[in-house]
mmCIF file of C-alpha atoms and ligand atoms in Angstrom:
data_model
loop_
_atom_site.group_PDB
_atom_site.id
_atom_site.type_symbol
_atom_site.label_atom_id
_atom_site.label_comp_id
_atom_site.label_asym_id
_atom_site.label_seq_id
_atom_site.Cartn_x
_atom_site.Cartn_y
_atom_site.Cartn_z
ATOM 1 C CA MET U 8 -47.756 -39.427 1.318
ATOM 2 C CA ASN U 9 -46.760 -39.412 4.979
ATOM 3 C CA LYS U 10 -48.882 -37.543 7.478
ATOM 4 C CA ILE U 11 -47.934 -35.128 10.248
ATOM 5 C CA ASN U 12 -49.899 -34.116 13.308
ATOM 6 C CA ILE U 13 -50.595 -30.437 13.684
ATOM 7 C CA GLY U 14 -51.606 -29.095 17.083
ATOM 8 C CA ASN U 15 -50.898 -32.270 19.046
ATOM 9 C CA GLY U 16 -53.105 -34.440 16.886
ATOM 10 C CA LYS U 17 -55.893 -31.963 16.210
ATOM 11 C CA ILE U 18 -55.165 -32.099 12.467
ATOM 12 C CA SER U 19 -53.775 -34.998 10.467
ATOM 13 C CA ALA U 20 -52.154 -33.280 7.504
ATOM 14 C CA SER U 21 -50.152 -34.430 4.514
ATOM 15 C CA GLU U 22 -46.506 -33.666 5.183
ATOM 16 C CA ILE U 23 -46.410 -31.645 1.944
ATOM 17 C CA SER U 24 -48.920 -28.862 1.344
ATOM 18 C CA LEU U 25 -49.879 -27.218 -1.943
ATOM 19 C CA GLY U 26 -49.490 -23.430 -1.839
ATOM 20 C CA CYS U 27 -52.054 -21.667 -3.989
ATOM 21 C CA MET U 28 -50.424 -18.231 -4.262
ATOM 22 C CA ARG U 29 -49.711 -18.607 -7.972
ATOM 23 C CA ILE U 30 -52.898 -20.303 -9.226
ATOM 24 C CA ASN U 31 -54.800 -17.089 -9.925
ATOM 25 C CA ASN U 32 -53.926 -17.125 -13.624
ATOM 26 C CA LEU U 33 -54.694 -20.793 -14.249
ATOM 27 C CA SER U 34 -57.712 -21.814 -16.307
ATOM 28 C CA LYS U 35 -60.366 -23.907 -14.594
ATOM 29 C CA ASN U 36 -59.008 -27.027 -16.323
ATOM 30 C CA GLU U 37 -55.402 -26.346 -15.356
ATOM 31 C CA ALA U 38 -56.296 -25.593 -11.742
ATOM 32 C CA SER U 39 -58.524 -28.633 -11.547
ATOM 33 C CA ARG U 40 -55.724 -30.843 -12.875
ATOM 34 C CA LEU U 41 -53.257 -29.438 -10.362
ATOM 35 C CA ILE U 42 -55.556 -29.841 -7.349
ATOM 36 C CA ASN U 43 -56.713 -33.294 -8.373
ATOM 37 C CA THR U 44 -53.095 -34.363 -8.849
ATOM 38 C CA ALA U 45 -52.417 -33.114 -5.334
ATOM 39 C CA LEU U 46 -55.322 -35.146 -3.966
ATOM 40 C CA GLU U 47 -54.221 -38.252 -5.883
ATOM 41 C CA GLU U 48 -50.752 -37.871 -4.406
ATOM 42 C CA GLY U 49 -52.228 -37.707 -0.906
ATOM 43 C CA ILE U 50 -51.964 -33.960 -0.342
ATOM 44 C CA ASN U 51 -54.922 -32.829 1.746
ATOM 45 C CA TYR U 52 -53.568 -29.451 2.905
ATOM 46 C CA PHE U 53 -53.986 -26.302 0.791
ATOM 47 C CA ASP U 54 -52.475 -22.918 1.663
ATOM 48 C CA HIS U 55 -54.120 -19.649 0.655
ATOM 49 C CA ALA U 56 -54.177 -15.985 1.653
ATOM 50 C CA ASP U 57 -56.779 -13.312 1.144
ATOM 51 C CA ILE U 58 -54.280 -11.344 -0.954
ATOM 52 C CA TYR U 59 -53.119 -14.063 -3.372
ATOM 53 C CA GLY U 60 -53.988 -12.801 -6.818
ATOM 54 C CA GLY U 61 -56.010 -10.079 -5.087
ATOM 55 C CA GLY U 62 -58.424 -12.782 -3.900
ATOM 56 C CA ARG U 63 -58.565 -14.510 -7.275
ATOM 57 C CA SER U 64 -56.549 -17.571 -6.136
ATOM 58 C CA GLU U 65 -59.223 -18.511 -3.600
ATOM 59 C CA GLU U 66 -61.933 -18.167 -6.274
ATOM 60 C CA VAL U 67 -60.003 -20.200 -8.840
ATOM 61 C CA PHE U 68 -59.470 -22.934 -6.230
ATOM 62 C CA ALA U 69 -63.153 -23.308 -5.350
ATOM 63 C CA ASP U 70 -64.235 -23.107 -8.955
ATOM 64 C CA ALA U 71 -61.660 -25.666 -10.104
ATOM 65 C CA ILE U 72 -62.985 -28.380 -7.827
ATOM 66 C CA ASP U 73 -66.654 -27.361 -8.012
ATOM 67 C CA MET U 74 -66.619 -26.964 -4.249
ATOM 68 C CA HIS U 75 -69.361 -29.074 -2.671
ATOM 69 C CA PRO U 76 -69.698 -30.692 0.780
ATOM 70 C CA SER U 77 -68.256 -34.109 -0.077
ATOM 71 C CA MET U 78 -65.217 -32.472 -1.691
ATOM 72 C CA ARG U 79 -64.899 -29.956 1.148
ATOM 73 C CA ASP U 80 -64.674 -32.795 3.695
ATOM 74 C CA LYS U 81 -61.490 -34.105 2.011
ATOM 75 C CA LEU U 82 -59.659 -30.783 2.225
ATOM 76 C CA ILE U 83 -57.804 -28.955 4.946
ATOM 77 C CA ILE U 84 -58.021 -25.336 3.880
ATOM 78 C CA GLN U 85 -55.726 -22.724 5.314
ATOM 79 C CA THR U 86 -55.886 -19.034 4.571
ATOM 80 C CA LYS U 87 -54.270 -15.879 5.937
ATOM 81 C CA CYS U 88 -55.191 -12.300 6.644
ATOM 82 C CA GLY U 89 -53.570 -9.132 7.962
ATOM 83 C CA ILE U 90 -51.733 -7.718 4.931
ATOM 84 C CA ARG U 91 -53.444 -4.712 3.372
ATOM 85 C CA ASP U 92 -52.377 -2.294 0.666
ATOM 86 C CA GLY U 93 -49.264 -0.687 2.195
ATOM 87 C CA TYR U 94 -49.914 -1.658 5.817
ATOM 88 C CA PHE U 95 -50.629 -4.519 8.192
ATOM 89 C CA ASP U 96 -53.946 -4.819 10.000
ATOM 90 C CA PHE U 97 -54.716 -7.202 12.868
ATOM 91 C CA SER U 98 -57.785 -5.263 13.977
ATOM 92 C CA LYS U 99 -60.814 -7.303 14.933
ATOM 93 C CA ALA U 100 -62.922 -5.670 12.226
ATOM 94 C CA HIS U 101 -60.402 -6.495 9.501
ATOM 95 C CA ILE U 102 -59.829 -10.086 10.614
ATOM 96 C CA LEU U 103 -63.592 -10.773 10.686
ATOM 97 C CA GLN U 104 -64.180 -9.111 7.329
ATOM 98 C CA SER U 105 -61.266 -10.869 5.688
ATOM 99 C CA VAL U 106 -62.501 -14.285 6.820
ATOM 100 C CA ASP U 107 -66.024 -13.581 5.575
ATOM 101 C CA ASP U 108 -64.596 -12.582 2.191
ATOM 102 C CA SER U 109 -62.401 -15.697 1.990
ATOM 103 C CA LEU U 110 -65.330 -17.962 2.895
ATOM 104 C CA LYS U 111 -67.386 -16.418 0.142
ATOM 105 C CA ARG U 112 -64.623 -16.719 -2.447
ATOM 106 C CA MET U 113 -63.942 -20.342 -1.505
ATOM 107 C CA GLN U 114 -67.650 -21.241 -1.369
ATOM 108 C CA THR U 115 -67.322 -22.838 2.025
ATOM 109 C CA ASP U 116 -68.671 -22.122 5.490
ATOM 110 C CA TYR U 117 -65.481 -22.898 7.424
ATOM 111 C CA ILE U 118 -61.716 -22.483 7.244
ATOM 112 C CA ASP U 119 -59.583 -25.108 8.945
ATOM 113 C CA THR U 120 -56.630 -22.906 9.857
ATOM 114 C CA LEU U 121 -56.341 -19.141 9.777
ATOM 115 C CA LEU U 122 -52.899 -17.516 9.921
ATOM 116 C CA LEU U 123 -51.970 -13.913 10.659
ATOM 117 C CA HIS U 124 -49.810 -13.220 7.622
ATOM 118 C CA ARG U 125 -47.076 -10.813 8.845
ATOM 119 C CA PRO U 126 -46.583 -9.152 12.237
ATOM 120 C CA ASP U 127 -48.563 -5.928 12.730
ATOM 121 C CA THR U 128 -46.667 -3.808 15.259
ATOM 122 C CA LEU U 129 -49.900 -1.929 16.006
ATOM 123 C CA MET U 130 -51.527 -5.213 17.028
ATOM 124 C CA GLU U 131 -53.633 -5.233 20.155
ATOM 125 C CA PRO U 132 -53.599 -8.875 21.219
ATOM 126 C CA GLU U 133 -56.852 -8.574 23.170
ATOM 127 C CA GLU U 134 -58.568 -7.580 19.924
ATOM 128 C CA VAL U 135 -57.057 -10.507 18.020
ATOM 129 C CA ALA U 136 -58.233 -12.808 20.818
ATOM 130 C CA GLU U 137 -61.779 -11.476 20.522
ATOM 131 C CA ALA U 138 -61.718 -11.938 16.755
ATOM 132 C CA PHE U 139 -60.415 -15.512 17.038
ATOM 133 C CA SER U 140 -63.002 -16.437 19.681
ATOM 134 C CA THR U 141 -65.820 -15.000 17.593
ATOM 135 C CA LEU U 142 -64.620 -16.914 14.527
ATOM 136 C CA ASN U 143 -64.146 -20.152 16.420
ATOM 137 C CA GLU U 144 -67.445 -20.025 18.288
ATOM 138 C CA SER U 145 -69.375 -19.259 15.104
ATOM 139 C CA GLY U 146 -67.757 -22.282 13.431
ATOM 140 C CA LYS U 147 -66.078 -20.173 10.756
ATOM 141 C CA VAL U 148 -62.478 -21.064 11.751
ATOM 142 C CA ARG U 149 -61.319 -24.224 13.505
ATOM 143 C CA TYR U 150 -57.690 -23.437 14.409
ATOM 144 C CA PHE U 151 -55.226 -20.545 14.339
ATOM 145 C CA GLY U 152 -51.613 -19.791 13.536
ATOM 146 C CA VAL U 153 -49.228 -17.073 12.425
ATOM 147 C CA SER U 154 -46.685 -16.493 9.721
ATOM 148 C CA ASN U 155 -43.276 -14.812 9.881
ATOM 149 C CA GLN U 156 -43.423 -14.284 13.651
ATOM 150 C CA ASN U 157 -40.751 -14.641 16.318
ATOM 151 C CA PRO U 158 -41.183 -16.400 19.682
ATOM 152 C CA MET U 159 -41.938 -13.297 21.713
ATOM 153 C CA GLN U 160 -44.610 -12.191 19.254
ATOM 154 C CA ILE U 161 -46.250 -15.610 19.587
ATOM 155 C CA GLU U 162 -45.943 -15.459 23.387
ATOM 156 C CA LEU U 163 -47.602 -12.063 23.388
ATOM 157 C CA LEU U 164 -50.521 -13.341 21.341
ATOM 158 C CA ASN U 165 -50.841 -16.564 23.308
ATOM 159 C CA LYS U 166 -51.105 -14.630 26.576
ATOM 160 C CA TYR U 167 -54.555 -13.511 25.410
ATOM 161 C CA LEU U 168 -55.700 -16.242 23.030
ATOM 162 C CA LYS U 169 -58.138 -18.917 24.107
ATOM 163 C CA ASN U 170 -57.308 -20.709 20.844
ATOM 164 C CA LYS U 171 -53.509 -20.980 20.993
ATOM 165 C CA ILE U 172 -51.168 -20.659 18.011
ATOM 166 C CA MET U 173 -50.569 -24.055 16.359
ATOM 167 C CA ILE U 174 -48.640 -23.042 13.220
ATOM 168 C CA ASN U 175 -45.892 -20.622 12.208
ATOM 169 C CA GLN U 176 -45.253 -20.298 8.458
ATOM 170 C CA LEU U 177 -41.676 -19.154 7.764
ATOM 171 C CA GLN U 178 -39.388 -18.827 4.775
ATOM 172 C CA LEU U 179 -37.158 -21.885 4.571
ATOM 173 C CA SER U 180 -35.310 -23.583 1.733
ATOM 174 C CA ILE U 181 -31.852 -25.118 1.313
ATOM 175 C CA THR U 182 -30.640 -21.638 0.391
ATOM 176 C CA ASN U 183 -32.602 -19.789 3.126
ATOM 177 C CA THR U 184 -31.543 -21.412 6.373
ATOM 178 C CA GLY U 185 -31.154 -18.585 8.880
ATOM 179 C CA MET U 186 -33.156 -20.382 11.567
ATOM 180 C CA ILE U 187 -30.869 -23.429 11.235
ATOM 181 C CA ASP U 188 -27.545 -21.592 10.789
ATOM 182 C CA SER U 189 -27.713 -19.687 14.078
ATOM 183 C CA GLY U 190 -28.338 -22.881 16.038
ATOM 184 C CA LEU U 191 -25.342 -24.581 14.415
ATOM 185 C CA ASN U 192 -23.013 -21.652 15.095
ATOM 186 C CA VAL U 193 -23.753 -20.790 18.700
ATOM 187 C CA ASN U 194 -20.921 -19.075 20.531
ATOM 188 C CA MET U 195 -19.164 -17.944 17.350
ATOM 189 C CA THR U 196 -18.383 -14.447 16.102
ATOM 190 C CA ILE U 197 -19.300 -15.046 12.448
ATOM 191 C CA ASP U 198 -22.391 -13.809 10.585
ATOM 192 C CA SER U 199 -24.092 -17.190 10.539
ATOM 193 C CA SER U 200 -24.155 -17.213 14.329
ATOM 194 C CA ILE U 201 -26.437 -14.157 14.377
ATOM 195 C CA ASP U 202 -29.854 -15.213 15.627
ATOM 196 C CA ARG U 203 -32.288 -13.027 13.721
ATOM 197 C CA ASP U 204 -35.418 -14.945 14.657
ATOM 198 C CA GLY U 205 -35.103 -15.572 18.404
ATOM 199 C CA SER U 206 -34.378 -19.321 18.172
ATOM 200 C CA ILE U 207 -37.676 -19.765 16.373
ATOM 201 C CA LEU U 208 -36.881 -23.334 15.309
ATOM 202 C CA GLU U 209 -36.250 -24.553 18.843
ATOM 203 C CA TYR U 210 -39.128 -22.481 20.248
ATOM 204 C CA CYS U 211 -41.651 -24.016 17.842
ATOM 205 C CA ARG U 212 -40.405 -27.518 18.647
ATOM 206 C CA LEU U 213 -40.709 -26.843 22.371
ATOM 207 C CA LYS U 214 -44.241 -25.500 22.004
ATOM 208 C CA ASP U 215 -45.483 -28.095 19.478
ATOM 209 C CA ILE U 216 -46.027 -25.392 16.882
ATOM 210 C CA THR U 217 -45.755 -26.736 13.342
ATOM 211 C CA ILE U 218 -43.372 -24.791 11.138
ATOM 212 C CA GLN U 219 -44.482 -24.534 7.532
ATOM 213 C CA ALA U 220 -41.738 -23.747 5.004
ATOM 214 C CA TRP U 221 -42.809 -21.220 2.395
ATOM 215 C CA SER U 222 -41.009 -20.886 -0.952
ATOM 216 C CA PRO U 223 -38.997 -24.102 -0.508
ATOM 217 C CA PHE U 224 -37.373 -23.772 -3.960
ATOM 218 C CA GLN U 225 -36.576 -20.061 -3.963
ATOM 219 C CA TYR U 226 -33.319 -18.317 -3.038
ATOM 220 C CA GLY U 227 -33.288 -14.777 -1.646
ATOM 221 C CA PHE U 228 -36.632 -13.054 -1.436
ATOM 222 C CA PHE U 229 -38.270 -14.425 -4.620
ATOM 223 C CA GLU U 230 -35.037 -14.064 -6.618
ATOM 224 C CA GLY U 231 -35.538 -17.345 -8.416
ATOM 225 C CA ILE U 232 -35.187 -21.104 -8.118
ATOM 226 C CA PHE U 233 -31.885 -22.564 -6.966
ATOM 227 C CA LEU U 234 -32.420 -25.875 -8.769
ATOM 228 C CA ASN U 235 -30.755 -26.148 -12.212
ATOM 229 C CA ASN U 236 -29.369 -22.651 -11.612
ATOM 230 C CA ASP U 237 -25.785 -21.789 -12.660
ATOM 231 C CA LYS U 238 -25.415 -19.592 -9.576
ATOM 232 C CA PHE U 239 -25.406 -22.748 -7.411
ATOM 233 C CA PRO U 240 -23.139 -25.256 -9.227
ATOM 234 C CA GLU U 241 -21.888 -27.134 -6.173
ATOM 235 C CA LEU U 242 -25.326 -27.398 -4.631
ATOM 236 C CA ASN U 243 -26.919 -28.677 -7.833
ATOM 237 C CA HIS U 244 -24.133 -31.161 -8.326
ATOM 238 C CA LYS U 245 -24.660 -32.550 -4.833
ATOM 239 C CA ILE U 246 -28.456 -32.628 -5.128
ATOM 240 C CA ASP U 247 -28.214 -34.401 -8.503
ATOM 241 C CA ASP U 248 -25.829 -37.019 -7.075
ATOM 242 C CA ILE U 249 -28.111 -37.711 -4.132
ATOM 243 C CA ALA U 250 -31.185 -37.721 -6.396
ATOM 244 C CA ALA U 251 -29.501 -40.449 -8.493
ATOM 245 C CA ILE U 252 -28.792 -42.532 -5.389
ATOM 246 C CA HIS U 253 -32.438 -42.339 -4.292
ATOM 247 C CA ASN U 254 -33.745 -42.609 -7.857
ATOM 248 C CA VAL U 255 -35.924 -39.504 -7.631
ATOM 249 C CA PRO U 256 -35.881 -36.110 -9.399
ATOM 250 C CA ASN U 257 -33.889 -33.204 -7.925
ATOM 251 C CA THR U 258 -37.127 -31.445 -6.894
ATOM 252 C CA ALA U 259 -37.890 -34.333 -4.549
ATOM 253 C CA ILE U 260 -34.478 -34.034 -2.877
ATOM 254 C CA ALA U 261 -34.990 -30.308 -2.236
ATOM 255 C CA ILE U 262 -38.180 -31.154 -0.347
ATOM 256 C CA ALA U 263 -36.817 -34.318 1.286
ATOM 257 C CA TRP U 264 -34.100 -32.106 2.777
ATOM 258 C CA ILE U 265 -36.757 -30.093 4.617
ATOM 259 C CA LEU U 266 -38.770 -33.182 5.580
ATOM 260 C CA ARG U 267 -35.667 -34.808 7.087
ATOM 261 C CA HIS U 268 -35.541 -32.274 9.895
ATOM 262 C CA PRO U 269 -37.013 -33.801 13.057
ATOM 263 C CA ALA U 270 -39.045 -30.626 13.698
ATOM 264 C CA LYS U 271 -41.522 -32.154 11.210
ATOM 265 C CA ILE U 272 -41.625 -29.045 9.060
ATOM 266 C CA GLN U 273 -44.361 -28.965 6.427
ATOM 267 C CA PRO U 274 -43.131 -27.576 3.068
ATOM 268 C CA ILE U 275 -45.663 -25.433 1.199
ATOM 269 C CA VAL U 276 -44.847 -26.016 -2.461
ATOM 270 C CA GLY U 277 -46.000 -23.429 -4.957
ATOM 271 C CA THR U 278 -45.761 -25.184 -8.298
ATOM 272 C CA THR U 279 -48.636 -24.730 -10.736
ATOM 273 C CA ASN U 280 -47.422 -27.617 -12.892
ATOM 274 C CA HIS U 281 -49.108 -30.945 -12.196
ATOM 275 C CA LYS U 282 -46.172 -32.998 -13.538
ATOM 276 C CA ARG U 283 -43.730 -31.142 -11.325
ATOM 277 C CA LEU U 284 -46.030 -31.687 -8.381
ATOM 278 C CA ARG U 285 -45.876 -35.473 -8.903
ATOM 279 C CA ASP U 286 -42.081 -35.284 -8.940
ATOM 280 C CA ILE U 287 -42.044 -33.203 -5.777
ATOM 281 C CA CYS U 288 -44.282 -35.687 -3.958
ATOM 282 C CA LYS U 289 -41.660 -38.399 -4.419
ATOM 283 C CA ALA U 290 -39.913 -36.620 -1.533
ATOM 284 C CA SER U 291 -42.271 -38.423 0.786
ATOM 285 C CA GLN U 292 -40.577 -41.743 -0.112
ATOM 286 C CA VAL U 293 -37.055 -40.497 0.658
ATOM 287 C CA LYS U 294 -35.364 -40.350 4.003
ATOM 288 C CA LEU U 295 -32.004 -38.665 3.620
ATOM 289 C CA THR U 296 -29.186 -39.940 5.769
ATOM 290 C CA ARG U 297 -27.713 -37.558 8.322
ATOM 291 C CA LYS U 298 -24.553 -37.412 6.180
ATOM 292 C CA GLU U 299 -26.498 -36.564 3.004
ATOM 293 C CA TRP U 300 -28.441 -33.834 4.835
ATOM 294 C CA TYR U 301 -25.239 -32.171 6.006
ATOM 295 C CA GLU U 302 -23.576 -32.595 2.600
ATOM 296 C CA ILE U 303 -26.424 -30.677 0.958
ATOM 297 C CA TYR U 304 -26.287 -28.032 3.670
ATOM 298 C CA ARG U 305 -22.550 -27.527 3.102
ATOM 299 C CA ALA U 306 -22.905 -27.588 -0.695
ATOM 300 C CA ALA U 307 -25.221 -24.572 -0.345
ATOM 301 C CA GLY U 308 -22.170 -22.648 0.886
ATOM 302 C CA ASN U 309 -22.606 -23.141 4.622
ATOM 303 C CA LYS U 310 -19.614 -23.959 6.768
ATOM 304 C CA LEU U 311 -19.783 -25.984 9.941
ATOM 305 C CA PRO U 312 -17.796 -24.749 12.949
HETATM 306 N N1 NAP I 418 -46.353 -16.777 4.535
HETATM 307 C C1 NAP I 418 -45.756 -16.059 3.621
HETATM 308 O O1 NAP I 418 -45.317 -14.930 3.879
HETATM 309 C C2 NAP I 418 -45.601 -16.629 2.252
HETATM 310 C C3 NAP I 418 -44.819 -15.979 1.286
HETATM 311 C C4 NAP I 418 -44.703 -16.565 0.040
HETATM 312 C C5 NAP I 418 -45.337 -17.761 -0.254
HETATM 313 N N2 NAP I 418 -46.120 -18.362 0.696
HETATM 314 C C6 NAP I 418 -46.786 -19.657 0.434
HETATM 315 O O2 NAP I 418 -45.803 -20.555 -0.012
HETATM 316 C C7 NAP I 418 -46.221 -21.167 -1.228
HETATM 317 C C8 NAP I 418 -45.030 -21.498 -2.047
HETATM 318 O O3 NAP I 418 -44.355 -20.305 -2.441
HETATM 319 P P1 NAP I 418 -43.597 -20.229 -3.838
HETATM 320 O O4 NAP I 418 -44.555 -20.480 -4.939
HETATM 321 O O5 NAP I 418 -42.792 -19.004 -3.850
HETATM 322 O O6 NAP I 418 -42.658 -21.498 -3.657
HETATM 323 P P2 NAP I 418 -41.760 -22.459 -4.521
HETATM 324 O O7 NAP I 418 -42.422 -23.779 -4.505
HETATM 325 O O8 NAP I 418 -40.413 -22.304 -3.932
HETATM 326 O O9 NAP I 418 -41.733 -21.867 -6.002
HETATM 327 C C9 NAP I 418 -42.672 -22.253 -6.965
HETATM 328 C C10 NAP I 418 -42.383 -21.495 -8.246
HETATM 329 O O10 NAP I 418 -41.112 -21.904 -8.741
HETATM 330 C C11 NAP I 418 -41.268 -22.336 -10.101
HETATM 331 N N3 NAP I 418 -40.290 -23.377 -10.446
HETATM 332 C C12 NAP I 418 -39.454 -23.333 -11.519
HETATM 333 N N4 NAP I 418 -38.665 -24.396 -11.545
HETATM 334 C C13 NAP I 418 -38.989 -25.152 -10.481
HETATM 335 C C14 NAP I 418 -38.518 -26.387 -9.989
HETATM 336 N N5 NAP I 418 -37.543 -27.058 -10.611
HETATM 337 N N6 NAP I 418 -39.069 -26.892 -8.878
HETATM 338 C C15 NAP I 418 -40.055 -26.221 -8.250
HETATM 339 N N7 NAP I 418 -40.555 -25.031 -8.662
HETATM 340 C C16 NAP I 418 -40.020 -24.509 -9.774
HETATM 341 C C17 NAP I 418 -42.688 -22.820 -10.160
HETATM 342 O O11 NAP I 418 -43.065 -22.817 -11.520
HETATM 343 P P3 NAP I 418 -44.188 -23.847 -12.054
HETATM 344 O O12 NAP I 418 -45.472 -23.334 -11.529
HETATM 345 O O13 NAP I 418 -44.062 -23.723 -13.519
HETATM 346 O O14 NAP I 418 -43.841 -25.201 -11.518
HETATM 347 C C18 NAP I 418 -43.396 -21.772 -9.331
HETATM 348 O O15 NAP I 418 -43.565 -20.579 -10.067
HETATM 349 C C19 NAP I 418 -47.163 -20.137 -1.857
HETATM 350 O O16 NAP I 418 -48.052 -20.733 -2.774
HETATM 351 C C20 NAP I 418 -47.863 -19.611 -0.635
HETATM 352 O O17 NAP I 418 -48.911 -20.506 -0.313
HETATM 353 C C21 NAP I 418 -46.235 -17.814 1.936
#
């Protein structure tokens, strides 16, 4: 498994991360198998949120690996806060409480990276800055990031933060490429030239903010998986052809496509199946050619100008 640097070398992370959103219903044995497979494959980065499974995913995770200090040292644990039942909440009180609850559920005394889950338009950045400083100085959180935020929202936060934003987790898969499409279609009058995210891809590269790709196998907003799906015949045909050339499963090509981008994007894969996870990790051995990358992009229905 290749490594990437997050935050200019502050964190050495596996280039693929295991997302733990769906592990809440796994038995202890199943979860343990999944996490240990991840570790065997070289994955050291695990993504959580306070709301996954209503908090259950964090509990299942800690229980599955019998969390203890020597195990904890091997893991980079990320969690998120800020989504509540029907509203978003970046208040200092909520951020502090959410972290305390996550620490308890994960049986640990520190979180490596804490992300603000979705923008809260009622955010007061001074309050977030106070919360982050309190968490950092008490040793409860090492580093900070956001999810689903645009450049100006990050700029606004960073104006006040002592601990600057190092990560932005965004939806990205071969079939969800808005942040790439707009950059390829500058100066055009077609839909794919519409920049909905404020050049977030280029902004994060400029600022050394690591983009993490959530739901790398899904199309739409959780509509399903594009692999082996009759709705995407041309794309699957192309992925299968390229998978045969590289002698890896199609799952690995879907992830290799994200890894090939020089922005060093970290895919957060959400499988709960340990065999599938091994297949996915083969992506780390594949470097797609420029031509292959663009062929897959076009097979997903995108046109180049
Ligand atoms: N920041 C945010 O707003 C946000 C939003 C959503 C998710 N996330 C993070 O992103 C992570 C990944 O999200 P996700 O679970 O939606 O992503 P995903 O990896 O795109 O999807 C995984 C799901 O697809 C299923 N699947 C079926 N066939 C598959 C195949 N051939 N290859 C791969 N998966 C297949 C998996 O089933 P099996 O389990 O049976 O393999 C699993 O249920 C989450 O765990 C979470 O950490 C963040």
